[in-house]
Amino acid sequence: MEHKLFKVTLLGEGAVGKTSLRRQYLGESFEKNYAMTIGADFATKRVILDHVEYTIVIWDLAGQPRFKEVREAYYRGTKGALLVFDLSRGDSFKMLSSWIEELLINNKNKKIPMVLVGNKSDLRGSNLKTIPSSFGEDYAEQLSIWSGFKIPYIETSAQNGDNVEPAFETLTEQLIKHAYQEEIELR
Ligand code: G3D
Ligand code: MG
């Protein structure tokens, strides 16, 4: 069977729930030493589709390392990203564009498939003010026009598990589709 490896990164402000989303999807990570060395953690997921086995390696930046080298290694070769904000924190929404900028700077200016994730949907209806869905939808629409990829918007809760699998799986589908198209164009 043909085998392909894809790197996916989690982008977004501290405490928006990146690590919780990844844990909810995959369980605990198993590369603790690596995490300590470069300040990133990773876990893998295998997907078989049309007789091809894909290994999706999900990278998760531990804390906010300041070293340029760490950030470069984190982003380099990324094929897809989950762009995460916290539905109860407006600042995390406003910072999304600078995360995209950071990805581009460190990934040869390559636009890639992404999924925009509004996390902590369980806080809707609590006494915390939350960002309306229309904000996420509009921003995903803008990103789609800008990037040329269909960038979906999904609201998740890493706390109760709502929509976590669809978020990762939508991204996986998009990046496999994109890689397949690129391959056809190269033939
Ligand atoms: P990060 O990896 O983006 O920095 P974390 O974020 O996954 O470490 O999560 C930061 C905090 O937000 C954690 O709280 C975590 O439990 C909480 N959190 C993550 N996802 C959700 C969610 O969907 N809903 C709610 N209500 N909380 C969430 P603590 O208190 O452990 O720091
Ligand atoms: Mg984290």
CSV table of C-alpha atoms and ligand atoms in Angstrom, one decimal:
chain,number,residue,atom,x,y,z
A,1,MET,CA,0.0,0.0,0.0
A,2,GLU,CA,1.2,3.5,-0.8
A,3,HIS,CA,2.0,5.6,2.3
A,4,LYS,CA,2.0,9.3,2.8
A,5,LEU,CA,2.8,11.5,5.7
A,6,PHE,CA,1.2,14.9,6.4
A,7,LYS,CA,2.1,17.5,9.0
A,8,VAL,CA,-0.7,19.5,10.5
A,9,THR,CA,-0.3,22.3,13.0
A,10,LEU,CA,-2.5,23.8,15.7
A,11,LEU,CA,-2.5,27.6,15.6
A,12,GLY,CA,-4.0,30.1,18.0
A,13,GLU,CA,-3.4,32.1,21.2
A,14,GLY,CA,-2.4,30.4,24.5
A,15,ALA,CA,-5.3,28.8,26.4
A,16,VAL,CA,-7.8,28.7,23.5
A,17,GLY,CA,-7.9,24.9,23.9
A,18,LYS,CA,-5.4,23.6,21.3
A,19,THR,CA,-3.9,20.9,23.5
A,20,SER,CA,-7.4,19.9,24.8
A,21,LEU,CA,-8.7,19.5,21.3
A,22,ARG,CA,-5.8,17.3,20.3
A,23,ARG,CA,-6.2,15.2,23.5
A,24,GLN,CA,-9.9,14.9,23.0
A,25,TYR,CA,-9.2,13.6,19.4
A,26,LEU,CA,-6.2,11.4,20.0
A,27,GLY,CA,-5.6,10.8,23.6
A,28,GLU,CA,-2.4,11.7,25.4
A,29,SER,CA,0.7,12.3,23.3
A,30,PHE,CA,3.5,9.8,23.4
A,31,GLU,CA,6.5,11.9,22.5
A,32,LYS,CA,7.2,13.7,25.7
A,33,ASN,CA,11.0,13.9,25.2
A,34,TYR,CA,10.6,15.6,21.9
A,35,ALA,CA,8.3,18.1,23.5
A,36,MET,CA,10.9,19.0,26.0
A,37,THR,CA,13.6,19.4,23.4
A,38,ILE,CA,11.9,21.7,20.9
A,39,GLY,CA,8.9,22.9,22.7
A,40,ALA,CA,6.4,21.1,20.5
A,41,ASP,CA,4.5,17.9,21.0
A,42,PHE,CA,3.1,15.7,18.4
A,43,ALA,CA,0.7,12.8,17.9
A,44,THR,CA,-0.3,10.8,14.9
A,45,LYS,CA,-3.5,9.5,13.3
A,46,ARG,CA,-3.7,7.0,10.5
A,47,VAL,CA,-6.3,7.2,7.8
A,48,ILE,CA,-6.8,4.7,4.9
A,49,LEU,CA,-8.5,6.1,1.8
A,50,ASP,CA,-8.6,4.6,-1.7
A,51,HIS,CA,-5.8,2.2,-1.0
A,52,VAL,CA,-3.5,4.8,0.4
A,53,GLU,CA,-2.4,5.0,4.0
A,54,TYR,CA,-2.0,8.5,5.3
A,55,THR,CA,-0.3,9.3,8.5
A,56,ILE,CA,-1.4,12.7,9.9
A,57,VAL,CA,1.1,14.1,12.3
A,58,ILE,CA,-0.5,16.8,14.5
A,59,TRP,CA,2.0,19.2,15.9
A,60,ASP,CA,1.1,21.2,19.1
A,61,LEU,CA,3.3,24.0,20.2
A,62,ALA,CA,3.9,23.7,24.0
A,63,GLY,CA,3.7,27.2,25.5
A,64,GLN,CA,5.0,30.0,23.4
A,65,PRO,CA,8.6,29.4,22.7
A,66,ARG,CA,10.4,32.6,21.8
A,67,PHE,CA,13.2,31.1,19.8
A,68,LYS,CA,13.0,31.7,16.1
A,69,GLU,CA,14.5,28.2,15.4
A,70,VAL,CA,11.7,26.5,17.3
A,71,ARG,CA,9.0,28.4,15.4
A,72,GLU,CA,10.6,27.6,12.1
A,73,ALA,CA,10.8,23.9,12.8
A,74,TYR,CA,7.2,24.0,14.1
A,75,TYR,CA,5.7,25.5,10.9
A,76,ARG,CA,8.1,24.1,8.2
A,77,GLY,CA,6.4,21.7,5.8
A,78,THR,CA,2.9,22.2,7.3
A,79,LYS,CA,0.2,20.8,5.0
A,80,GLY,CA,-2.8,21.9,6.9
A,81,ALA,CA,-3.8,23.8,10.0
A,82,LEU,CA,-6.5,24.1,12.6
A,83,LEU,CA,-6.8,27.8,13.4
A,84,VAL,CA,-8.3,28.0,16.8
A,85,PHE,CA,-9.9,30.8,18.8
A,86,ASP,CA,-11.8,30.8,22.1
A,87,LEU,CA,-15.5,31.8,21.7
A,88,SER,CA,-15.4,33.6,25.0
A,89,ARG,CA,-12.3,35.7,24.2
A,90,GLY,CA,-12.5,38.4,21.6
A,91,ASP,CA,-8.7,38.9,21.7
A,92,SER,CA,-8.1,35.3,20.6
A,93,PHE,CA,-10.4,36.1,17.6
A,94,LYS,CA,-8.6,39.3,16.7
A,95,MET,CA,-5.2,37.6,16.8
A,96,LEU,CA,-6.1,35.0,14.2
A,97,SER,CA,-4.6,37.0,11.3
A,98,SER,CA,-1.2,37.2,13.0
A,99,TRP,CA,-1.1,33.5,13.5
A,100,ILE,CA,-1.7,33.0,9.7
A,101,GLU,CA,1.1,35.5,9.1
A,102,GLU,CA,3.4,33.6,11.3
A,103,LEU,CA,2.6,30.4,9.5
A,104,LEU,CA,3.2,32.0,6.1
A,105,ILE,CA,6.5,33.6,7.1
A,106,ASN,CA,7.8,30.2,8.3
A,107,ASN,CA,6.3,28.0,5.6
A,108,LYS,CA,7.7,29.6,2.4
A,109,ASN,CA,4.5,31.8,2.0
A,110,LYS,CA,2.5,28.7,1.1
A,111,LYS,CA,-1.2,29.0,1.6
A,112,ILE,CA,-2.6,25.6,2.8
A,113,PRO,CA,-6.0,24.1,3.7
A,114,MET,CA,-7.2,25.2,7.1
A,115,VAL,CA,-10.3,24.8,9.3
A,116,LEU,CA,-11.3,27.7,11.5
A,117,VAL,CA,-12.3,26.5,14.9
A,118,GLY,CA,-14.3,28.4,17.5
A,119,ASN,CA,-13.7,26.4,20.7
A,120,LYS,CA,-15.5,26.3,24.1
A,121,SER,CA,-19.0,26.2,22.6
A,122,ASP,CA,-20.1,24.8,25.9
A,123,LEU,CA,-19.7,28.3,27.3
A,124,ARG,CA,-22.6,29.5,25.1
A,125,GLY,CA,-25.5,30.3,27.3
A,126,SER,CA,-23.3,30.8,30.4
A,127,ASN,CA,-23.0,34.3,31.8
A,128,LEU,CA,-19.8,34.8,29.8
A,129,LYS,CA,-20.3,36.9,26.6
A,130,THR,CA,-19.4,34.8,23.5
A,131,ILE,CA,-18.5,35.6,19.9
A,132,PRO,CA,-21.5,35.1,17.6
A,133,SER,CA,-21.3,32.3,15.0
A,134,SER,CA,-21.7,34.9,12.2
A,135,PHE,CA,-18.2,36.3,13.1
A,136,GLY,CA,-16.6,33.0,12.6
A,137,GLU,CA,-18.5,32.3,9.4
A,138,ASP,CA,-17.7,35.7,7.9
A,139,TYR,CA,-14.0,35.3,8.7
A,140,ALA,CA,-13.9,31.8,7.3
A,141,GLU,CA,-15.5,33.2,4.1
A,142,GLN,CA,-12.8,35.9,3.9
A,143,LEU,CA,-10.1,33.4,4.4
A,144,SER,CA,-11.6,31.1,1.7
A,145,ILE,CA,-11.5,34.0,-0.9
A,146,TRP,CA,-8.0,35.0,0.1
A,147,SER,CA,-6.5,31.5,0.1
A,148,GLY,CA,-8.4,29.8,-2.7
A,149,PHE,CA,-9.3,26.9,-0.4
A,150,LYS,CA,-12.7,26.3,1.0
A,151,ILE,CA,-12.1,27.1,4.7
A,152,PRO,CA,-14.9,25.7,6.9
A,153,TYR,CA,-15.9,27.2,10.2
A,154,ILE,CA,-16.7,24.7,13.0
A,155,GLU,CA,-17.6,25.4,16.7
A,156,THR,CA,-16.2,22.8,19.1
A,157,SER,CA,-16.1,22.0,22.8
A,158,ALA,CA,-12.9,20.2,23.8
A,159,GLN,CA,-14.6,19.9,27.2
A,160,ASN,CA,-17.6,17.8,26.2
A,161,GLY,CA,-16.2,16.6,22.8
A,162,ASP,CA,-18.8,18.3,20.6
A,163,ASN,CA,-17.6,18.5,17.0
A,164,VAL,CA,-14.0,17.7,17.8
A,165,GLU,CA,-13.8,14.8,15.4
A,166,PRO,CA,-15.5,16.6,12.5
A,167,ALA,CA,-13.0,19.5,12.9
A,168,PHE,CA,-10.0,17.3,12.5
A,169,GLU,CA,-11.6,15.0,9.9
A,170,THR,CA,-12.7,17.9,7.7
A,171,LEU,CA,-9.2,19.2,7.7
A,172,THR,CA,-7.8,15.7,6.9
A,173,GLU,CA,-10.2,15.4,4.0
A,174,GLN,CA,-9.3,18.8,2.6
A,175,LEU,CA,-5.6,18.2,2.7
A,176,ILE,CA,-5.8,14.8,1.2
A,177,LYS,CA,-7.9,16.3,-1.6
A,178,HIS,CA,-5.5,19.1,-2.1
A,179,ALA,CA,-2.4,16.8,-2.2
A,180,TYR,CA,-4.2,14.6,-4.7
A,181,GLN,CA,-4.9,17.6,-7.0
A,182,GLU,CA,-1.3,18.8,-6.8
A,183,GLU,CA,-0.2,15.3,-7.8
A,184,ILE,CA,-2.4,15.3,-10.8
A,185,GLU,CA,-1.2,18.7,-11.9
A,186,LEU,CA,2.4,17.4,-11.7
A,187,ARG,CA,1.8,14.4,-13.9
B,1,G3D,P1,-3.9,25.7,24.7
B,1,G3D,O1,-3.2,24.4,24.4
B,1,G3D,O2,-4.4,26.4,23.5
B,1,G3D,O3,-3.0,26.7,25.4
B,1,G3D,P2,-5.4,24.3,26.6
B,1,G3D,O4,-5.1,25.5,25.6
B,1,G3D,O5,-5.9,23.1,25.9
B,1,G3D,O6,-4.3,24.1,27.5
B,1,G3D,O7,-6.7,24.8,27.4
B,1,G3D,C1,-6.6,26.0,28.2
B,1,G3D,C2,-7.7,26.0,29.2
B,1,G3D,O8,-9.0,26.0,28.6
B,1,G3D,C3,-7.8,24.8,30.1
B,1,G3D,O9,-8.3,25.2,31.4
B,1,G3D,C4,-8.8,23.9,29.4
B,1,G3D,O10,-9.4,22.9,30.3
B,1,G3D,C5,-9.8,24.9,29.0
B,1,G3D,N1,-10.6,24.4,27.8
B,1,G3D,C6,-10.1,23.9,26.7
B,1,G3D,N2,-11.1,23.6,25.9
B,1,G3D,C7,-12.2,24.0,26.5
B,1,G3D,C8,-13.6,23.9,26.1
B,1,G3D,O11,-14.0,23.5,25.0
B,1,G3D,N3,-14.5,24.4,27.0
B,1,G3D,C9,-14.1,24.9,28.2
B,1,G3D,N4,-15.1,25.4,29.0
B,1,G3D,N5,-12.9,25.0,28.6
B,1,G3D,C10,-11.9,24.5,27.7
B,1,G3D,P3,-7.4,25.1,32.7
B,1,G3D,O12,-8.3,25.6,33.7
B,1,G3D,O13,-7.1,23.6,32.9
B,1,G3D,O14,-6.2,25.9,32.4
B,2,MG,MG,-1.2,23.8,24.6
